[in-house]
Tab-separated table of C-alpha atoms in Angstrom:
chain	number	residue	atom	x	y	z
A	1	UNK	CA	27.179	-26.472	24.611
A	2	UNK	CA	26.887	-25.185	21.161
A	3	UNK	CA	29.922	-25.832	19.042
A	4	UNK	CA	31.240	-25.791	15.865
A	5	UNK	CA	29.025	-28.413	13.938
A	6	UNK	CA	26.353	-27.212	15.227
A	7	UNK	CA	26.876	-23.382	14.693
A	8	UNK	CA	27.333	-24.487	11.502
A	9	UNK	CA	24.492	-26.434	11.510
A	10	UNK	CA	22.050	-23.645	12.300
A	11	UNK	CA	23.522	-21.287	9.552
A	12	UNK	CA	23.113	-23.987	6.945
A	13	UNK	CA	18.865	-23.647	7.686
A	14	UNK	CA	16.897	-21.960	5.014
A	15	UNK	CA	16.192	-18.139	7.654
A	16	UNK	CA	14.377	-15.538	5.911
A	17	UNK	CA	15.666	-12.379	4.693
A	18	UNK	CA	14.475	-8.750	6.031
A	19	UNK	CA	15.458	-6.070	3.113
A	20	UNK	CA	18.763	-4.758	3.386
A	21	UNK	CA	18.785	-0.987	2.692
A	22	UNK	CA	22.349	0.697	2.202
A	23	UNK	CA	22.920	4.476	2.113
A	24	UNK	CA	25.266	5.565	-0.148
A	25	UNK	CA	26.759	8.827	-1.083
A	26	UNK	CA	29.576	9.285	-3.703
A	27	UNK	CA	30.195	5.487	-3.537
A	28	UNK	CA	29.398	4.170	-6.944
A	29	UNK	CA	33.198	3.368	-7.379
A	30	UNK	CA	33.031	-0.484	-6.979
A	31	UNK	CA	36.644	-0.146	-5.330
A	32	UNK	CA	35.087	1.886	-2.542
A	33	UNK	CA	31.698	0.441	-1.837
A	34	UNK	CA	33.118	-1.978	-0.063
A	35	UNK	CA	29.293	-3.288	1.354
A	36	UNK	CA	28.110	-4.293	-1.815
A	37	UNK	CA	31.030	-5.927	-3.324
A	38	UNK	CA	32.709	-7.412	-0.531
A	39	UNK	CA	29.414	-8.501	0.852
A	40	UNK	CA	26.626	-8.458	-0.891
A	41	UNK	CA	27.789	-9.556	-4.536
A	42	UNK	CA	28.716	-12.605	-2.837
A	43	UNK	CA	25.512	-13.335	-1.071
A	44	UNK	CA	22.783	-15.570	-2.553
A	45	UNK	CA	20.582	-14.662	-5.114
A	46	UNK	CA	17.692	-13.915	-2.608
A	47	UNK	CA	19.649	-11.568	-1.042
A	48	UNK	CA	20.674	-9.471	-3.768
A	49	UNK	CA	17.052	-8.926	-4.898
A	50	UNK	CA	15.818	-8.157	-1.413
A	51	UNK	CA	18.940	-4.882	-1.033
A	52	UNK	CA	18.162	-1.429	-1.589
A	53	UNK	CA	20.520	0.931	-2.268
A	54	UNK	CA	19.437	4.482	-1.391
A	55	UNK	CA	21.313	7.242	-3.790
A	56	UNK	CA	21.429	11.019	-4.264
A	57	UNK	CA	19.591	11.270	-7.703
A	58	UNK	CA	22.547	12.841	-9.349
A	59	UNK	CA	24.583	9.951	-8.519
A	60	UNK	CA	21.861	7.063	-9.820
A	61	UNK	CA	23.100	6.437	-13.153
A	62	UNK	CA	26.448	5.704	-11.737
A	63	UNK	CA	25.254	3.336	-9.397
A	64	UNK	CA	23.235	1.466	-11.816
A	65	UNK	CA	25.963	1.040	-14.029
A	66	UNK	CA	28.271	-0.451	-11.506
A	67	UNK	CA	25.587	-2.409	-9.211
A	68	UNK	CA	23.411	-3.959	-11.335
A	69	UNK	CA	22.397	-6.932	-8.965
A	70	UNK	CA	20.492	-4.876	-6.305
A	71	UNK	CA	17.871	-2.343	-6.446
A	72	UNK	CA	18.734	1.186	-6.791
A	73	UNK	CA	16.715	3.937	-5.031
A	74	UNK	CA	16.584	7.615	-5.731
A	75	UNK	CA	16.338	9.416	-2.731
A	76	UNK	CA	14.179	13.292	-2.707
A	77	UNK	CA	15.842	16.013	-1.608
A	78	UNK	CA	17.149	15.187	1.857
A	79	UNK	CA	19.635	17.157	3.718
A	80	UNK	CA	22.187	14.536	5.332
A	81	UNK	CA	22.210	10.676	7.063
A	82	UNK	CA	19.549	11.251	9.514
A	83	UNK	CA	17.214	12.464	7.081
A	84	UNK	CA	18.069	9.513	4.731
A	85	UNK	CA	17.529	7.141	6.901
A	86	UNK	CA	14.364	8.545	8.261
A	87	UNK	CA	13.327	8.324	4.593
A	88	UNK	CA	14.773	4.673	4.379
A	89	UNK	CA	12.787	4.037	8.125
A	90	UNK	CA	9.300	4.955	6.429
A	91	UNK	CA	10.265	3.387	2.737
A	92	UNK	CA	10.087	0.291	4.548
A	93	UNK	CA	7.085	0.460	6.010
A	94	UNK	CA	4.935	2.525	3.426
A	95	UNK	CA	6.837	0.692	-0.120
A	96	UNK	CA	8.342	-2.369	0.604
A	97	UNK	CA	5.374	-3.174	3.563
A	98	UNK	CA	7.651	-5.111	5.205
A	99	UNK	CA	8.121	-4.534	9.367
A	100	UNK	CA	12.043	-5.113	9.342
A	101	UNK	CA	14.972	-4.360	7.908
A	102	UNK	CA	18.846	-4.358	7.941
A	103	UNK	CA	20.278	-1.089	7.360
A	104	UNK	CA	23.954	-1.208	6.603
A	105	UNK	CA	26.795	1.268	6.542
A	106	UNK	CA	28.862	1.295	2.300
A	107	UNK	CA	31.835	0.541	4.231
A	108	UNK	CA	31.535	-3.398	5.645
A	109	UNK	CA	34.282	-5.580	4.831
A	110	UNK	CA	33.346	-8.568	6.543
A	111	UNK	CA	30.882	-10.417	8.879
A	112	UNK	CA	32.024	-13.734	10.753
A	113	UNK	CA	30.343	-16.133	13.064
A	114	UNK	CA	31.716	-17.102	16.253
A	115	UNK	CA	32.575	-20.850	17.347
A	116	UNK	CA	33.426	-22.494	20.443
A	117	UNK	CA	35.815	-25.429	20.643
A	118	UNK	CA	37.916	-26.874	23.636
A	119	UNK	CA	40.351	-23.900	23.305
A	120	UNK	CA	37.926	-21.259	23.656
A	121	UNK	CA	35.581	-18.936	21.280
A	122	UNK	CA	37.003	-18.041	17.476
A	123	UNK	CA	35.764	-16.430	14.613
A	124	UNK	CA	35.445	-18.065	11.382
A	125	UNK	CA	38.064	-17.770	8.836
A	126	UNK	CA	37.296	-16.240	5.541
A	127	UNK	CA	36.963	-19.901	3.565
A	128	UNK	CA	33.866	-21.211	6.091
A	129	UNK	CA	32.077	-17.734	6.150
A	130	UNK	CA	29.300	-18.128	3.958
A	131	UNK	CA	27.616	-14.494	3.647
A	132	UNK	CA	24.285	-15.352	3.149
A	133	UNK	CA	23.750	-17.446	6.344
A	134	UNK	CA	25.258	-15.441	8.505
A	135	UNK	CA	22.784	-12.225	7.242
A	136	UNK	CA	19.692	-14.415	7.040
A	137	UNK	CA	20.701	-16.184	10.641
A	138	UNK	CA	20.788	-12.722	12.351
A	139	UNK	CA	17.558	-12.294	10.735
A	140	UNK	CA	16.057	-14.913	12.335
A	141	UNK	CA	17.816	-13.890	15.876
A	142	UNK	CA	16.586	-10.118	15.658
A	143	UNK	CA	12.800	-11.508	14.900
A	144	UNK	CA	12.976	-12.945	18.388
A	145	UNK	CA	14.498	-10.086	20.097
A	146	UNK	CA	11.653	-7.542	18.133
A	147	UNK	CA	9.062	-9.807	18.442
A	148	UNK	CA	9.598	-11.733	22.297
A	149	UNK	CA	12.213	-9.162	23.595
A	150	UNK	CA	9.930	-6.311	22.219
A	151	UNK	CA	13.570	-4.245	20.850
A	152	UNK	CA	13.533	-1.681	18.557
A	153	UNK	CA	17.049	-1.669	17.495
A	154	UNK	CA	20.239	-4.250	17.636
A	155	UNK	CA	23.283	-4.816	15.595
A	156	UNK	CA	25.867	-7.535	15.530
A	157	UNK	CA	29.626	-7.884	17.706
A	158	UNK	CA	32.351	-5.955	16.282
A	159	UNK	CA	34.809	-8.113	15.380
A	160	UNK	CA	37.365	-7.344	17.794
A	161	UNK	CA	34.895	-7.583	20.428
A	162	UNK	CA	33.272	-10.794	19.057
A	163	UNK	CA	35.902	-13.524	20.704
A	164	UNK	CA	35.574	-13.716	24.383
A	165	UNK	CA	33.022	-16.928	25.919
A	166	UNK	CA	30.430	-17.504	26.316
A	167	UNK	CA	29.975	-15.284	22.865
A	168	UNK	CA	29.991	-18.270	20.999
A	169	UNK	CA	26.858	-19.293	23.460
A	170	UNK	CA	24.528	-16.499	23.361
A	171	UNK	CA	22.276	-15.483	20.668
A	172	UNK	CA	21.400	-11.482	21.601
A	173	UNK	CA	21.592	-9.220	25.048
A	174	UNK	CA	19.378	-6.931	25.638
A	175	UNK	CA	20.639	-3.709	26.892
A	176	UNK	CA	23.966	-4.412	26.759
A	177	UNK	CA	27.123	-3.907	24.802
A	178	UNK	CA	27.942	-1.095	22.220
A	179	UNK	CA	25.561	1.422	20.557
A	180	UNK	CA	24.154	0.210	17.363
A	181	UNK	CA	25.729	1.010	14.482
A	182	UNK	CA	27.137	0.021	11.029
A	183	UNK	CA	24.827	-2.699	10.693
A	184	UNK	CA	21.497	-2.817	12.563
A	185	UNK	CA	18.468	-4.680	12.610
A	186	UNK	CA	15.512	-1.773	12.796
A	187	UNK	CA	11.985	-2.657	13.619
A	188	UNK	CA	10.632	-0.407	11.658
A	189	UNK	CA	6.781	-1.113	12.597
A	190	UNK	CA	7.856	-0.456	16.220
A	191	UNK	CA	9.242	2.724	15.473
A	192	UNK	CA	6.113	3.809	13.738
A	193	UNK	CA	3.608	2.737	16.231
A	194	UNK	CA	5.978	4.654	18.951
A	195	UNK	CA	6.822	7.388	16.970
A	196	UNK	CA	10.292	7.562	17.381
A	197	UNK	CA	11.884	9.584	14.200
A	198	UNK	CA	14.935	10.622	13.956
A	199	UNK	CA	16.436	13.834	14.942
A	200	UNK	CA	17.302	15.806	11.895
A	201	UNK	CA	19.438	18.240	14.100
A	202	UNK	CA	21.748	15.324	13.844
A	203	UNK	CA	22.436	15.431	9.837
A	204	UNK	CA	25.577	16.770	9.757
A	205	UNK	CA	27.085	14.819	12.302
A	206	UNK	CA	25.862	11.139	11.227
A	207	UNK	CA	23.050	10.044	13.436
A	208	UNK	CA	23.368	6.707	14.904
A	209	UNK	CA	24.331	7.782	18.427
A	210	UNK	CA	22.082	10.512	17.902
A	211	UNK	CA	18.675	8.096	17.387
A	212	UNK	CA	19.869	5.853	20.758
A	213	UNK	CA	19.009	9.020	21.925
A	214	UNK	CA	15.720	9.604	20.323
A	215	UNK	CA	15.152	5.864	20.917
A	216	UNK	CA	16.476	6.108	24.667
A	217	UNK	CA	14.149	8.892	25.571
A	218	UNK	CA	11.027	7.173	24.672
A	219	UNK	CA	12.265	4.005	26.859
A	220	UNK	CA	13.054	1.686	24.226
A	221	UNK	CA	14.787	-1.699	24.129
A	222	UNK	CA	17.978	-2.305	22.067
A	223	UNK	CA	20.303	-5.808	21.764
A	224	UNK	CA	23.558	-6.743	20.429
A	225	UNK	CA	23.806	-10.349	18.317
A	226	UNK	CA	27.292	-11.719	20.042
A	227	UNK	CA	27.706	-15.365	17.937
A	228	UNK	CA	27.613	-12.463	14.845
A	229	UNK	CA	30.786	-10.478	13.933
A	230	UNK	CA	31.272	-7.746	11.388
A	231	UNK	CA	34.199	-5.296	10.576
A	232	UNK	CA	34.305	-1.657	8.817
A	233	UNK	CA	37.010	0.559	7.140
A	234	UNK	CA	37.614	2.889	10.160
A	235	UNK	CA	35.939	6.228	10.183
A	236	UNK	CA	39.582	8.215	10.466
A	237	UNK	CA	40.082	6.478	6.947
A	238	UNK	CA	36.974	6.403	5.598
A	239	UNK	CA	34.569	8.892	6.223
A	240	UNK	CA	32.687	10.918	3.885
A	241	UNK	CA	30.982	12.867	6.884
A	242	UNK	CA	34.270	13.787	8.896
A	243	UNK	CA	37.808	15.110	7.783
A	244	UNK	CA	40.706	16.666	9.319
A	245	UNK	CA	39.096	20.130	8.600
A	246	UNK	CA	35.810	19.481	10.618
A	247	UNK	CA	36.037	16.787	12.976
A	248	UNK	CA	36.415	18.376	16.153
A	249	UNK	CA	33.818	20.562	15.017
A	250	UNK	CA	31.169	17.860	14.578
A	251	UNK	CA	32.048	16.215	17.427
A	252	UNK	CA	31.196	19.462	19.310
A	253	UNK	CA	28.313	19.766	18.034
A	254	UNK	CA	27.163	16.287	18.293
A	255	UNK	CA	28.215	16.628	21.951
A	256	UNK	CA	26.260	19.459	22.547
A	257	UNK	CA	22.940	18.267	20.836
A	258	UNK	CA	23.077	14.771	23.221
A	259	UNK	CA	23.260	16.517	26.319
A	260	UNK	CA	20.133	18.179	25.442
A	261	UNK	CA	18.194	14.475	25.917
A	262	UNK	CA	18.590	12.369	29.251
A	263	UNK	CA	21.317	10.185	27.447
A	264	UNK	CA	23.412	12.780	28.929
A	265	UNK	CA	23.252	11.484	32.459
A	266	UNK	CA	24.147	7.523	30.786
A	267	UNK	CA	26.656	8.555	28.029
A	268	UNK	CA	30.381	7.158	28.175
A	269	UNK	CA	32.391	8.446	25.855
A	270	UNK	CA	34.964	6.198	24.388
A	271	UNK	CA	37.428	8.114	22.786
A	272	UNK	CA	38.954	11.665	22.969
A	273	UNK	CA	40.596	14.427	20.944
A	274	UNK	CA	44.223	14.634	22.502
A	275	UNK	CA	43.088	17.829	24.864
A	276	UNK	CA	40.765	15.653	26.438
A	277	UNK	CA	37.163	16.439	24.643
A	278	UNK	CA	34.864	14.386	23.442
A	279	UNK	CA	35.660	12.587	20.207
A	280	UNK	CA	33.054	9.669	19.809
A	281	UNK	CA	30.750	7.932	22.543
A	282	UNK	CA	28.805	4.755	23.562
A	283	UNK	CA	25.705	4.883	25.799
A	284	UNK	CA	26.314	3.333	29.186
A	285	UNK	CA	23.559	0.454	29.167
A	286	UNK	CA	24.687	-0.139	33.171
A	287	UNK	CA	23.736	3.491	33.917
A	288	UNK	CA	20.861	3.342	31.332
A	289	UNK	CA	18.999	0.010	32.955
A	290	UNK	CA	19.676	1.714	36.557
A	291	UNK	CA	18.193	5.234	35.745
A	292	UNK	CA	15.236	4.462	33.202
A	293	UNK	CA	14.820	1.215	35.026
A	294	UNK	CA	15.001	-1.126	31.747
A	295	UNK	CA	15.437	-4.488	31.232
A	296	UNK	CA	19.009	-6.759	30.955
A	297	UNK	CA	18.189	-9.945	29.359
A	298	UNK	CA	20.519	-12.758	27.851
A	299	UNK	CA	19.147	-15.436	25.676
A	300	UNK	CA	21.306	-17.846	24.594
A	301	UNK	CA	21.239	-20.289	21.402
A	302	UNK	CA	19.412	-22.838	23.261
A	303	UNK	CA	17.061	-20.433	23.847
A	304	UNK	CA	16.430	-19.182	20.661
A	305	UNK	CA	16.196	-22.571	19.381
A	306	UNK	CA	13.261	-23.330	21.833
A	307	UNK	CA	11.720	-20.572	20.279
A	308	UNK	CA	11.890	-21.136	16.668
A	309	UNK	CA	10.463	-24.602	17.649
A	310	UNK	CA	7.273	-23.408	19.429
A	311	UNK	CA	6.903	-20.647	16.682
A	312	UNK	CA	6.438	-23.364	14.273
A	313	UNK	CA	4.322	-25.328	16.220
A	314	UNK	CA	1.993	-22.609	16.502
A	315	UNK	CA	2.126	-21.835	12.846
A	316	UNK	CA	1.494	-25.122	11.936
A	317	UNK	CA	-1.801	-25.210	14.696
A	318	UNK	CA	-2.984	-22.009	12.820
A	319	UNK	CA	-2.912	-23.693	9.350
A	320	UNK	CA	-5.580	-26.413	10.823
């Protein structure tokens, strides 16, 4: 049983850091990019030199002058978040050389860890929630669900999710849980070597439900980090893709583009407009596993511990 201490324990270790790339768009108000000063001003050194922050090249000088512990990127002319990210997907890979990364919505406001103790599973309160550990421990999970699990894609609990045993217990699932989004862990080098790109049809809609799809059709793996919380400003506050003017009108259209891939026949759609069509949607991993016959995997803490163990035992044989 993995409790407290020991929780804490493991996010004490010195994990790597994949680079954390953050789309922005008309956030260089420090009041509204919540991501960077909520979270990532507060995060170690280390950190802050290894985030990106990709910007509209109007809106650079802005963001400089407000963020001046992370690296600033100008985007070229791209069209909306699918293309950015596709640009962000291939930065990785072709500038930074680096297989990996986080990719992380402007709008986080917090990331926990979970803990078990005799009364059940909690998340940490704001004083033990150390930043940096958490990011560079769900590093070190999401290498061994890329590299043994072979995923493409995974992301953390939300928060209000993140609080139900054996949570606490279990370092990622594999096809299960919520579609990726907000923050994810991308294996970039995976992507490339499969050629999975993202849909540009999806640009006006945002296009994280829209690349499950992409990533969905070409039979690819995707896992959910459950002893890792995080928490956004809600989209119906938020957004700087949807408004009261043309929400039901991207969600139309988003609808219609996914039931042009097989996700149709394994989408569940979560919430509704209030004459019953479609608002926003998950992807059914039960229906998903049966249909394209993938895998369900759970691998707890002990697990992963095992793992980082006999990785470093064969690192240290290949030194000899």
């Amino acid at each position: 049983m993995i409790e407290k201490k020991q929780i804490q324990d493991l996010l004490s270790r010195k994990w790597g850091i994949f680079p954390i790339c953050i789309p922005s768009y008309k956030r260089w108000d420090r009041k509204e990019n919540k991501t960077i000063t909520n979270i990532i001003e507060h995060c170690d050194q280390g950190i802050q030199e290894n985030t990106y922050v990709f910007v509209r090249a109007e809106q650079e000088q802005a963001y400089r002058k407000n963020f001046p512990t992370v690296n600033i990127v100008t985007l070229p002319k791209v069209n909306g978040l699918a293309g950015t990210r596709q640009y962000i997907q291939d930065y990785v890979i072709s500038t930074l050389q680096k297989p990996y990364f986080i990719d992380m919505d402007d709008d986080i406001i917090q990331v926990k860890y979970v803990f078990h103790d005799p009364a059940g599973d909690h998340l940490s309160k704001s004083d033990e929630t150390d930043f940096s550990q958490i990011l560079r421990f769900g590093c070190a999970i999401a290498r061994m669900a890329f590299e043994k699990s072979k995923c493409v894609l995974g992301n953390f609990h939300r928060v209000r999710f993140a609080s139900n045993y054996p949570a606490s217990q279990t370092a990622y699932v594999v096809n299960k849980g919520s579609t990726p989004r907000q923050i994810t862990f991308v294996n970039a080098r995976e992507l490339f070597l499969r050629k999975i790109k993202r849909n540009l049809d999806f640009d006006e809609t945002g296009d994280d439900v829209g690349f499950v799809a992409e990533i969905c059709k070409k039979g690819g793996d995707m896992f959910q980090i459950p002893c890792l919380a995080y928490a956004f400003v809600d989209d119906a506050i938020n957004s700087v893709i949807r408004n009261n003017e043309n929400r039901r009108r991207l969600a139309a259209q988003e609808y219609a583009l996914l039931k042009k891939y097989p996700m149709r026949d394994y989408l569940k759609i979560t919430q509704t407009f209030e004459d019953g069509s479609y608002k926003f949607c998950d992807i059914d991993y039960r229906k998903y596993r049966e249909i394209c016959g993938r895998p369900k995997e759970e691998v707890m803490i002990e697990d992963f511990l095992r793992w980082v163990k006999e990785k470093a035992k064969q690192h240290k044989e290949d030194r000899r």
